[in-house]
Amino acid sequence: FVDDLNMPVPEPFGAQPPLELLRQLLENGGMHVFPSLQWKNISELNVVAACAPPGGGRQQLSPRLLSHFRMLALPHPSEASMRHVFTVRLGHFLESQDFLQEVKAQREPLVSAAIAIYRRITLAMRPTPAKIHYTFNLRDLAQVVTGLFQAHDTVIISRDSAAGLLAHEATRVFHDRLIDDTDRRLFFKILVDELHNHFKVKWTVEGLSSSPLLYGDFLDMNAAPSTAGGRTYRPMPSTQQVAAILEEFHLRTGFAGGGAGGDMAFFEECVVHICRAARVFRQKGGHLLLVGIDGTGKRTVARLAARIAQCELCTLTITRNYGVPEFRDELKAIFRLAGGAEGSKLVFLLTDADLIMDDFLEDINSILNSGEVPELFDKEEIDGICMDIKNLAVEEEMPDNPAALYSFFLDRVRCNLHVTLALSPAGASFRHRCRMHPSLVNCCTI
């Protein structure tokens, strides 16, 4: 299986070497093996590929390559299909918890409202050179619905509280990536309209703009963070009260922020950003993209949010001769921590200064998209990993074979590893990275 078939960038003369190698394999049934250049025939091989339409870093495919494939177009799912899929998922969650019947009855309005918001946002806000991250797809809709799974039966007890949670999750997924007040007001207008249509609640654009919607689970810092138990995901009080909680946490843990001396001032924007980041880190497999010019506190927000979620923070140790082998070695150590016997919750923080080579982003793009890096571990290392987690896999009733054990290891990595990118929008590098590595936008909360 070859994903993102049309991602390779053409050379000046139009050729795409990786795709030409694939075409040679399909046409001639083999290839020359480096370095001996000996020809090897490859038989009993079926190639399945996938790609998105050209644009956004994706290239036009060569007709010579396409002639070897039987093409199957996958259109965007219909609204009825999306409503069925997400209603079933949300219904299973609500039935598995002790929610009141009034809340269980809201599953169809919740899904219908989420789909309506998603459709209106995709039509009203198109990507431009200045807003290249305004790309919305089904992953964003799925994030909204998945965010509803954080609901607790002691908090969501009515139609209005269910509508409030939907409003918060939609705000976190769609609103937080918007870059100007005009777009933010348009989003709140869409949100207010759909909440009124599906829940008959009367909110105003001015009210949502002036009082930010905030949910979190750290009102009780002593409870263990968990999406299933421990801390309860609930509406947060005013930003002043949350700032007092964060100040107490800061003093108690001795957390030192990014500034000299570790002094921190919890103003409104800082509090809101910390709550947003902590929400991402409490979700399994949540990834975060922080966009802001240098000096706006992106690293400090990520560090404090990681401490609140009781995640271990990992960063790169850049040296003079740092390259891809050293980067891969650090990735291996991070994967072993997240997926090994300990199963540590990790926040992997990367900044512009860490991305000294484009090859680093290739691996990060793979982690964001699929949760793994191809060819990261050799066979001996995989055997060692399987031995380390064998007892855990037996407890989870997993098959006792290397393929199943390694898949179990990668599933643990996907659950416990949170990639956080702190990037500056200044210059052309951010736009180039988003265009060449779509997972930075598609698979991250921005």
Tab-separated table of C-alpha atoms in Angstrom:
chain	number	residue	atom	x	y	z
A	1	PHE	CA	0.000	0.000	0.000
A	2	VAL	CA	1.367	3.421	-1.024
A	3	ASP	CA	-0.305	6.401	0.629
A	4	ASP	CA	-0.072	9.993	-0.687
A	5	LEU	CA	1.094	8.746	-4.079
A	6	ASN	CA	1.219	12.245	-5.568
A	7	MET	CA	3.318	13.877	-2.827
A	8	PRO	CA	6.842	13.563	-4.433
A	9	VAL	CA	7.970	16.929	-5.807
A	10	PRO	CA	8.856	16.889	-9.538
A	11	GLU	CA	12.406	17.618	-10.623
A	12	PRO	CA	13.115	20.661	-12.860
A	13	PHE	CA	12.430	18.510	-15.930
A	14	GLY	CA	9.171	17.108	-14.548
A	15	ALA	CA	10.244	13.624	-13.456
A	16	GLN	CA	9.310	12.169	-10.057
A	17	PRO	CA	12.046	9.559	-9.299
A	18	PRO	CA	10.136	7.601	-6.586
A	19	LEU	CA	7.154	7.226	-8.892
A	20	GLU	CA	9.355	6.304	-11.839
A	21	LEU	CA	10.836	3.502	-9.749
A	22	LEU	CA	7.330	2.302	-8.933
A	23	ARG	CA	6.350	2.480	-12.608
A	24	GLN	CA	9.419	0.430	-13.554
A	25	LEU	CA	8.421	-2.194	-11.003
A	26	LEU	CA	4.910	-2.412	-12.440
A	27	GLU	CA	5.978	-2.415	-16.085
A	28	ASN	CA	8.986	-4.757	-15.919
A	29	GLY	CA	8.143	-6.884	-12.885
A	30	GLY	CA	11.323	-6.043	-11.004
A	31	MET	CA	14.101	-3.536	-10.379
A	32	HIS	CA	17.863	-3.145	-10.105
A	33	VAL	CA	19.152	-3.631	-6.565
A	34	PHE	CA	21.651	-1.097	-5.239
A	35	PRO	CA	24.686	-1.156	-5.063
A	36	SER	CA	25.322	-4.217	-7.244
A	37	LEU	CA	22.731	-3.074	-9.826
A	38	GLN	CA	21.736	-6.703	-10.251
A	39	TRP	CA	18.252	-7.168	-11.707
A	40	LYS	CA	15.724	-8.890	-9.452
A	41	ASN	CA	12.304	-10.080	-10.523
A	42	ILE	CA	9.478	-9.477	-8.038
A	43	SER	CA	6.425	-11.656	-8.444
A	44	GLU	CA	3.037	-12.040	-6.752
A	45	LEU	CA	2.895	-8.347	-5.876
A	46	ASN	CA	-0.245	-6.204	-5.876
A	47	VAL	CA	0.128	-2.446	-5.430
A	48	VAL	CA	-2.679	-0.418	-3.851
A	49	ALA	CA	-2.213	3.358	-3.778
A	50	ALA	CA	-4.169	6.350	-2.490
A	51	CYS	CA	-3.948	10.054	-3.155
A	52	ALA	CA	-5.929	13.255	-2.877
A	53	PRO	CA	-6.697	15.623	-5.780
A	54	PRO	CA	-3.759	17.816	-6.903
A	55	GLY	CA	-3.179	20.967	-4.884
A	56	GLY	CA	-1.894	21.820	-1.416
A	57	GLY	CA	1.517	20.228	-2.032
A	58	ARG	CA	0.120	17.336	-4.094
A	59	GLN	CA	1.260	16.980	-7.693
A	60	GLN	CA	-0.352	15.877	-10.935
A	61	LEU	CA	0.316	12.171	-11.519
A	62	SER	CA	1.921	10.913	-14.701
A	63	PRO	CA	-0.541	9.211	-17.096
A	64	ARG	CA	2.124	6.555	-17.716
A	65	LEU	CA	1.944	5.581	-14.034
A	66	LEU	CA	-1.839	5.816	-13.806
A	67	SER	CA	-2.214	3.468	-16.775
A	68	HIS	CA	-1.143	0.585	-14.511
A	69	PHE	CA	-3.907	1.181	-11.968
A	70	ARG	CA	-7.630	0.643	-11.948
A	71	MET	CA	-8.922	3.934	-10.564
A	72	LEU	CA	-11.676	4.181	-7.982
A	73	ALA	CA	-12.958	7.634	-7.029
A	74	LEU	CA	-14.069	8.045	-3.417
A	75	PRO	CA	-16.421	11.050	-3.195
A	76	HIS	CA	-17.082	12.959	-0.019
A	77	PRO	CA	-19.546	10.996	2.158
A	78	SER	CA	-23.121	12.140	1.987
A	79	GLU	CA	-24.642	13.978	4.923
A	80	ALA	CA	-26.850	10.964	5.674
A	81	SER	CA	-23.799	8.671	5.838
A	82	MET	CA	-21.899	11.027	8.124
A	83	ARG	CA	-24.927	11.432	10.364
A	84	HIS	CA	-25.346	7.654	10.641
A	85	VAL	CA	-21.669	6.985	11.445
A	86	PHE	CA	-21.302	9.660	14.103
A	87	THR	CA	-24.745	9.074	15.615
A	88	VAL	CA	-23.909	5.409	16.152
A	89	ARG	CA	-20.541	6.251	17.724
A	90	LEU	CA	-21.997	8.911	20.001
A	91	GLY	CA	-24.954	6.681	20.884
A	92	HIS	CA	-22.663	3.861	22.001
A	93	PHE	CA	-20.784	6.272	24.257
A	94	LEU	CA	-23.916	7.744	25.827
A	95	GLU	CA	-25.447	4.310	26.419
A	96	SER	CA	-22.258	3.051	28.079
A	97	GLN	CA	-22.411	5.837	30.697
A	98	ASP	CA	-25.044	6.799	33.281
A	99	PHE	CA	-26.383	9.829	31.406
A	100	LEU	CA	-29.948	10.961	31.922
A	101	GLN	CA	-32.476	10.051	29.263
A	102	GLU	CA	-32.786	13.722	28.303
A	103	VAL	CA	-29.070	13.773	27.434
A	104	LYS	CA	-29.199	10.455	25.551
A	105	ALA	CA	-31.995	11.888	23.427
A	106	GLN	CA	-29.650	14.659	22.231
A	107	ARG	CA	-27.344	12.402	20.218
A	108	GLU	CA	-29.012	13.156	16.886
A	109	PRO	CA	-29.244	16.954	17.447
A	110	LEU	CA	-25.599	16.971	18.581
A	111	VAL	CA	-24.401	15.183	15.447
A	112	SER	CA	-26.673	17.158	13.110
A	113	ALA	CA	-25.494	20.458	14.593
A	114	ALA	CA	-21.828	19.414	14.316
A	115	ILE	CA	-22.275	18.458	10.648
A	116	ALA	CA	-24.117	21.705	9.882
A	117	ILE	CA	-21.354	23.777	11.512
A	118	TYR	CA	-18.686	21.828	9.626
A	119	ARG	CA	-20.418	22.275	6.256
A	120	ARG	CA	-20.981	26.009	6.708
A	121	ILE	CA	-17.391	26.560	7.872
A	122	THR	CA	-15.937	24.719	4.868
A	123	LEU	CA	-18.042	26.817	2.478
A	124	ALA	CA	-17.468	30.176	4.186
A	125	MET	CA	-13.733	29.946	4.954
A	126	ARG	CA	-11.456	28.975	2.121
A	127	PRO	CA	-7.650	28.686	2.298
A	128	THR	CA	-5.646	31.588	0.866
A	129	PRO	CA	-1.888	32.273	0.758
A	130	ALA	CA	-2.232	34.171	4.039
A	131	LYS	CA	-4.572	31.543	5.535
A	132	ILE	CA	-3.081	28.331	4.198
A	133	HIS	CA	-4.214	26.416	7.314
A	134	TYR	CA	-7.890	27.119	6.604
A	135	THR	CA	-8.358	23.583	5.325
A	136	PHE	CA	-11.205	21.687	6.956
A	137	ASN	CA	-11.961	18.014	6.346
A	138	LEU	CA	-13.708	15.049	7.952
A	139	ARG	CA	-10.934	14.728	10.528
A	140	ASP	CA	-12.062	18.061	11.989
A	141	LEU	CA	-15.670	16.907	12.193
A	142	ALA	CA	-14.501	13.674	13.822
A	143	GLN	CA	-12.493	15.724	16.355
A	144	VAL	CA	-15.637	17.627	17.344
A	145	VAL	CA	-17.609	14.427	17.879
A	146	THR	CA	-14.706	12.715	19.653
A	147	GLY	CA	-14.462	15.732	21.955
A	148	LEU	CA	-18.015	14.981	23.090
A	149	PHE	CA	-16.755	11.634	24.436
A	150	GLN	CA	-15.073	13.584	27.242
A	151	ALA	CA	-18.496	14.330	28.721
A	152	HIS	CA	-19.177	13.191	32.282
A	153	ASP	CA	-22.618	12.101	33.451
A	154	THR	CA	-22.446	14.349	36.524
A	155	VAL	CA	-21.764	17.452	34.400
A	156	ILE	CA	-23.822	16.998	31.225
A	157	ILE	CA	-27.297	16.665	32.716
A	158	SER	CA	-29.544	18.594	30.321
A	159	ARG	CA	-30.062	19.686	26.757
A	160	ASP	CA	-28.457	23.066	27.434
A	161	SER	CA	-25.330	21.566	29.003
A	162	ALA	CA	-24.975	19.192	26.038
A	163	ALA	CA	-25.266	22.149	23.675
A	164	GLY	CA	-22.620	23.987	25.703
A	165	LEU	CA	-20.169	21.095	25.376
A	166	LEU	CA	-20.755	20.923	21.606
A	167	ALA	CA	-20.181	24.670	21.340
A	168	HIS	CA	-16.899	24.345	23.226
A	169	GLU	CA	-15.581	21.430	21.139
A	170	ALA	CA	-16.525	23.137	17.864
A	171	THR	CA	-14.844	26.308	19.089
A	172	ARG	CA	-11.643	24.457	19.924
A	173	VAL	CA	-11.501	22.699	16.540
A	174	PHE	CA	-12.601	25.496	14.195
A	175	HIS	CA	-12.372	28.850	15.972
A	176	ASP	CA	-8.894	28.518	17.467
A	177	ARG	CA	-7.162	28.409	14.077
A	178	LEU	CA	-8.816	31.615	12.800
A	179	ILE	CA	-6.479	34.600	12.535
A	180	ASP	CA	-8.672	37.720	12.402
A	181	ASP	CA	-11.727	39.100	14.164
A	182	THR	CA	-13.888	39.051	11.019
A	183	ASP	CA	-13.510	35.285	10.668
A	184	ARG	CA	-14.050	34.753	14.398
A	185	ARG	CA	-17.295	36.713	14.355
A	186	LEU	CA	-18.435	34.742	11.314
A	187	PHE	CA	-17.731	31.484	13.152
A	188	PHE	CA	-19.689	32.605	16.217
A	189	LYS	CA	-22.564	33.669	13.944
A	190	ILE	CA	-22.626	30.171	12.414
A	191	LEU	CA	-22.398	28.571	15.862
A	192	VAL	CA	-25.220	30.681	17.318
A	193	ASP	CA	-27.465	29.943	14.317
A	194	GLU	CA	-26.970	26.166	14.456
A	195	LEU	CA	-27.348	25.968	18.248
A	196	HIS	CA	-30.658	27.803	17.924
A	197	ASN	CA	-31.785	25.569	15.044
A	198	HIS	CA	-31.047	22.296	16.838
A	199	PHE	CA	-31.329	23.108	20.570
A	200	LYS	CA	-33.432	26.295	20.658
A	201	VAL	CA	-30.840	27.997	22.865
A	202	LYS	CA	-30.520	31.759	22.519
A	203	TRP	CA	-26.872	32.762	22.623
A	204	THR	CA	-25.403	35.895	21.070
A	205	VAL	CA	-22.286	36.535	19.030
A	206	GLU	CA	-21.287	39.322	21.421
A	207	GLY	CA	-21.627	37.052	24.443
A	208	LEU	CA	-19.476	34.299	22.935
A	209	SER	CA	-16.873	36.816	21.770
A	210	SER	CA	-16.512	38.503	25.161
A	211	SER	CA	-16.684	35.404	27.399
A	212	PRO	CA	-14.532	32.550	26.087
A	213	LEU	CA	-15.906	29.030	26.386
A	214	LEU	CA	-13.509	26.970	28.514
A	215	TYR	CA	-13.685	23.361	29.691
A	216	GLY	CA	-11.005	21.539	31.620
A	217	ASP	CA	-10.257	18.812	34.129
A	218	PHE	CA	-7.740	20.451	36.426
A	219	LEU	CA	-10.001	22.135	38.963
A	220	ASP	CA	-8.942	19.262	41.228
A	221	MET	CA	-5.187	18.980	40.738
A	222	ASN	CA	-4.880	16.056	43.132
A	223	ALA	CA	-6.895	13.616	40.992
A	224	ALA	CA	-5.130	11.488	38.417
A	225	PRO	CA	-5.760	12.716	34.857
A	226	SER	CA	-7.783	10.282	32.792
A	227	THR	CA	-10.436	10.482	30.130
A	228	ALA	CA	-12.326	7.628	31.775
A	229	GLY	CA	-12.055	8.522	35.437
A	230	GLY	CA	-10.186	10.617	37.947
A	231	ARG	CA	-10.452	14.204	36.830
A	232	THR	CA	-13.816	15.357	35.509
A	233	TYR	CA	-14.078	17.399	32.313
A	234	ARG	CA	-16.302	20.336	33.220
A	235	PRO	CA	-16.904	24.022	32.410
A	236	MET	CA	-14.212	26.202	33.885
A	237	PRO	CA	-15.037	29.231	36.026
A	238	SER	CA	-13.995	32.734	35.031
A	239	THR	CA	-10.465	33.293	33.715
A	240	GLN	CA	-9.602	35.089	36.964
A	241	GLN	CA	-10.454	31.989	39.004
A	242	VAL	CA	-8.583	29.714	36.592
A	243	ALA	CA	-5.599	32.058	36.803
A	244	ALA	CA	-5.629	31.647	40.592
A	245	ILE	CA	-5.663	27.840	40.203
A	246	LEU	CA	-2.745	27.992	37.762
A	247	GLU	CA	-0.842	30.332	40.080
A	248	GLU	CA	-1.274	27.888	42.950
A	249	PHE	CA	-0.141	25.008	40.738
A	250	HIS	CA	2.854	27.065	39.586
A	251	LEU	CA	3.932	27.774	43.159
A	252	ARG	CA	3.321	24.233	44.425
A	253	THR	CA	5.218	22.446	41.657
A	254	GLY	CA	8.020	24.969	41.302
A	255	PHE	CA	7.401	25.082	37.559
A	256	ALA	CA	9.814	27.463	35.824
A	257	GLY	CA	8.452	28.983	32.647
A	258	GLY	CA	10.368	30.285	29.715
A	259	GLY	CA	11.304	33.597	31.306
A	260	ALA	CA	14.246	34.398	33.509
A	261	GLY	CA	13.688	33.466	37.121
A	262	GLY	CA	10.589	31.420	36.293
A	263	ASP	CA	8.142	34.272	37.117
A	264	MET	CA	4.838	33.977	35.264
A	265	ALA	CA	1.890	36.315	34.861
A	266	PHE	CA	-1.381	34.524	34.154
A	267	PHE	CA	-3.248	37.057	32.027
A	268	GLU	CA	-6.437	36.139	30.131
A	269	GLU	CA	-4.867	35.037	26.830
A	270	CYS	CA	-2.274	32.937	28.668
A	271	VAL	CA	-4.970	31.179	30.724
A	272	VAL	CA	-7.074	30.458	27.631
A	273	HIS	CA	-4.124	29.012	25.705
A	274	ILE	CA	-3.103	26.789	28.629
A	275	CYS	CA	-6.662	25.403	28.886
A	276	ARG	CA	-6.695	24.748	25.145
A	277	ALA	CA	-3.366	22.907	25.234
A	278	ALA	CA	-4.297	20.886	28.332
A	279	ARG	CA	-7.472	19.735	26.540
A	280	VAL	CA	-5.382	18.328	23.672
A	281	PHE	CA	-3.010	16.487	26.025
A	282	ARG	CA	-5.864	14.764	27.887
A	283	GLN	CA	-7.114	13.175	24.646
A	284	LYS	CA	-5.527	9.976	23.356
A	285	GLY	CA	-3.323	10.720	20.385
A	286	GLY	CA	-3.988	14.464	20.488
A	287	HIS	CA	-1.433	16.610	18.647
A	288	LEU	CA	-0.978	20.364	18.859
A	289	LEU	CA	0.260	23.078	16.484
A	290	LEU	CA	1.022	26.406	18.180
A	291	VAL	CA	1.353	29.253	15.688
A	292	GLY	CA	2.719	32.603	16.858
A	293	ILE	CA	5.663	34.909	16.368
A	294	ASP	CA	8.739	34.325	18.503
A	295	GLY	CA	8.486	35.451	22.117
A	296	THR	CA	4.733	34.959	22.545
A	297	GLY	CA	5.132	32.122	25.064
A	298	LYS	CA	4.368	29.061	22.936
A	299	ARG	CA	6.920	26.853	24.712
A	300	THR	CA	5.890	28.049	28.160
A	301	VAL	CA	2.232	27.277	27.434
A	302	ALA	CA	3.135	23.803	26.168
A	303	ARG	CA	5.372	23.072	29.159
A	304	LEU	CA	2.805	24.152	31.749
A	305	ALA	CA	-0.053	22.352	29.978
A	306	ALA	CA	2.064	19.184	29.881
A	307	ARG	CA	2.682	19.440	33.630
A	308	ILE	CA	-1.040	19.943	34.270
A	309	ALA	CA	-1.856	16.809	32.237
A	310	GLN	CA	0.973	14.990	34.055
A	311	CYS	CA	2.803	14.311	30.807
A	312	GLU	CA	6.567	14.073	30.546
A	313	LEU	CA	8.058	16.721	28.243
A	314	CYS	CA	10.581	15.617	25.588
A	315	THR	CA	12.695	17.948	23.463
A	316	LEU	CA	15.564	17.492	21.045
A	317	THR	CA	19.174	17.954	22.087
A	318	ILE	CA	20.653	19.715	19.072
A	319	THR	CA	24.439	19.457	18.722
A	320	ARG	CA	26.899	20.740	16.145
A	321	ASN	CA	26.801	17.681	13.899
A	322	TYR	CA	23.169	16.804	14.563
A	323	GLY	CA	21.521	15.022	11.636
A	324	VAL	CA	18.938	12.448	10.644
A	325	PRO	CA	20.643	9.495	12.436
A	326	GLU	CA	20.700	11.396	15.742
A	327	PHE	CA	17.093	12.501	15.234
A	328	ARG	CA	16.039	8.909	14.554
A	329	ASP	CA	17.841	7.762	17.713
A	330	GLU	CA	15.892	10.283	19.813
A	331	LEU	CA	12.649	9.192	18.136
A	332	LYS	CA	13.431	5.584	19.062
A	333	ALA	CA	13.922	6.547	22.707
A	334	ILE	CA	10.628	8.500	22.701
A	335	PHE	CA	8.752	5.602	21.087
A	336	ARG	CA	10.141	3.161	23.669
A	337	LEU	CA	9.012	5.415	26.515
A	338	ALA	CA	5.513	5.907	25.093
A	339	GLY	CA	4.896	2.381	23.846
A	340	GLY	CA	7.045	0.270	26.166
A	341	ALA	CA	6.191	-1.415	29.439
A	342	GLU	CA	6.012	1.919	31.301
A	343	GLY	CA	3.635	3.519	28.781
A	344	SER	CA	4.609	7.057	29.782
A	345	LYS	CA	2.447	9.938	28.587
A	346	LEU	CA	4.767	12.179	26.561
A	347	VAL	CA	4.616	15.619	24.997
A	348	PHE	CA	7.208	15.866	22.215
A	349	LEU	CA	7.880	19.594	21.760
A	350	LEU	CA	9.488	20.858	18.549
A	351	THR	CA	10.246	24.475	17.640
A	352	ASP	CA	11.519	26.215	14.519
A	353	ALA	CA	15.046	25.987	15.918
A	354	ASP	CA	14.761	22.187	16.147
A	355	LEU	CA	13.703	21.694	12.529
A	356	ILE	CA	17.164	22.188	11.059
A	357	MET	CA	16.493	19.645	8.278
A	358	ASP	CA	13.369	19.046	6.193
A	359	ASP	CA	13.860	15.311	6.680
A	360	PHE	CA	12.820	15.772	10.323
A	361	LEU	CA	9.383	16.945	9.201
A	362	GLU	CA	9.001	13.893	6.964
A	363	ASP	CA	9.153	11.669	10.050
A	364	ILE	CA	6.942	14.018	12.092
A	365	ASN	CA	4.404	14.025	9.253
A	366	SER	CA	4.340	10.218	9.384
A	367	ILE	CA	3.829	10.209	13.169
A	368	LEU	CA	0.950	12.672	12.901
A	369	ASN	CA	-0.703	10.819	10.035
A	370	SER	CA	-0.245	7.169	10.970
A	371	GLY	CA	1.393	7.090	14.407
A	372	GLU	CA	4.568	5.393	13.192
A	373	VAL	CA	7.770	6.060	11.242
A	374	PRO	CA	8.559	3.536	8.480
A	375	GLU	CA	11.801	1.612	8.989
A	376	LEU	CA	12.480	3.313	12.326
A	377	PHE	CA	13.455	0.073	14.092
A	378	ASP	CA	15.451	-2.793	12.620
A	379	LYS	CA	14.496	-6.437	13.160
A	380	GLU	CA	16.645	-6.930	16.263
A	381	GLU	CA	15.207	-3.807	17.898
A	382	ILE	CA	11.660	-4.931	17.101
A	383	ASP	CA	12.387	-8.315	18.687
A	384	GLY	CA	13.587	-6.548	21.843
A	385	ILE	CA	10.480	-4.357	21.932
A	386	CYS	CA	8.247	-7.421	21.573
A	387	MET	CA	9.987	-9.111	24.494
A	388	ASP	CA	9.539	-6.021	26.687
A	389	ILE	CA	5.792	-5.726	26.132
A	390	LYS	CA	4.962	-9.426	25.848
A	391	ASN	CA	3.503	-9.654	29.363
A	392	LEU	CA	1.344	-6.570	28.801
A	393	ALA	CA	0.099	-7.963	25.519
A	394	VAL	CA	-0.833	-11.256	27.176
A	395	GLU	CA	-2.890	-9.344	29.756
A	396	GLU	CA	-4.693	-7.599	26.878
A	397	GLU	CA	-5.275	-10.980	25.210
A	398	MET	CA	-3.196	-10.104	22.148
A	399	PRO	CA	-1.880	-12.878	19.849
A	400	ASP	CA	1.640	-14.008	20.706
A	401	ASN	CA	3.404	-13.251	17.421
A	402	PRO	CA	5.862	-10.482	16.426
A	403	ALA	CA	3.478	-8.678	14.064
A	404	ALA	CA	0.689	-8.465	16.654
A	405	LEU	CA	3.078	-7.443	19.435
A	406	TYR	CA	4.643	-4.674	17.355
A	407	SER	CA	1.182	-3.453	16.342
A	408	PHE	CA	0.239	-3.400	20.046
A	409	PHE	CA	3.394	-1.366	20.730
A	410	LEU	CA	2.483	1.176	18.029
A	411	ASP	CA	-1.071	1.463	19.379
A	412	ARG	CA	0.371	2.397	22.774
A	413	VAL	CA	2.591	4.982	21.101
A	414	ARG	CA	-0.416	6.513	19.335
A	415	CYS	CA	-2.314	6.776	22.614
A	416	ASN	CA	0.502	8.192	24.763
A	417	LEU	CA	2.539	10.425	22.421
A	418	HIS	CA	1.466	14.032	21.850
A	419	VAL	CA	3.481	15.870	19.190
A	420	THR	CA	3.524	19.616	19.768
A	421	LEU	CA	4.933	21.987	17.150
A	422	ALA	CA	5.630	25.618	18.093
A	423	LEU	CA	6.119	27.465	14.805
A	424	SER	CA	6.301	31.077	13.694
A	425	PRO	CA	4.119	32.263	10.778
A	426	ALA	CA	6.697	34.894	9.825
A	427	GLY	CA	8.263	34.455	6.397
A	428	ALA	CA	7.500	31.761	3.848
A	429	SER	CA	8.732	28.735	5.807
A	430	PHE	CA	5.450	28.118	7.664
A	431	ARG	CA	3.383	28.183	4.478
A	432	HIS	CA	5.901	25.927	2.748
A	433	ARG	CA	5.838	23.411	5.601
A	434	CYS	CA	2.048	23.297	5.682
A	435	ARG	CA	1.910	22.822	1.912
A	436	MET	CA	4.541	20.080	1.779
A	437	HIS	CA	3.449	18.278	4.970
A	438	PRO	CA	-0.389	18.352	5.090
A	439	SER	CA	-0.570	16.405	8.365
A	440	LEU	CA	0.686	19.499	10.200
A	441	VAL	CA	-2.737	20.998	9.492
A	442	ASN	CA	-4.959	17.949	9.035
A	443	CYS	CA	-3.875	15.978	12.119
A	444	CYS	CA	-3.227	18.737	14.667
A	445	THR	CA	-5.387	20.990	16.793
A	446	ILE	CA	-4.242	24.476	15.816
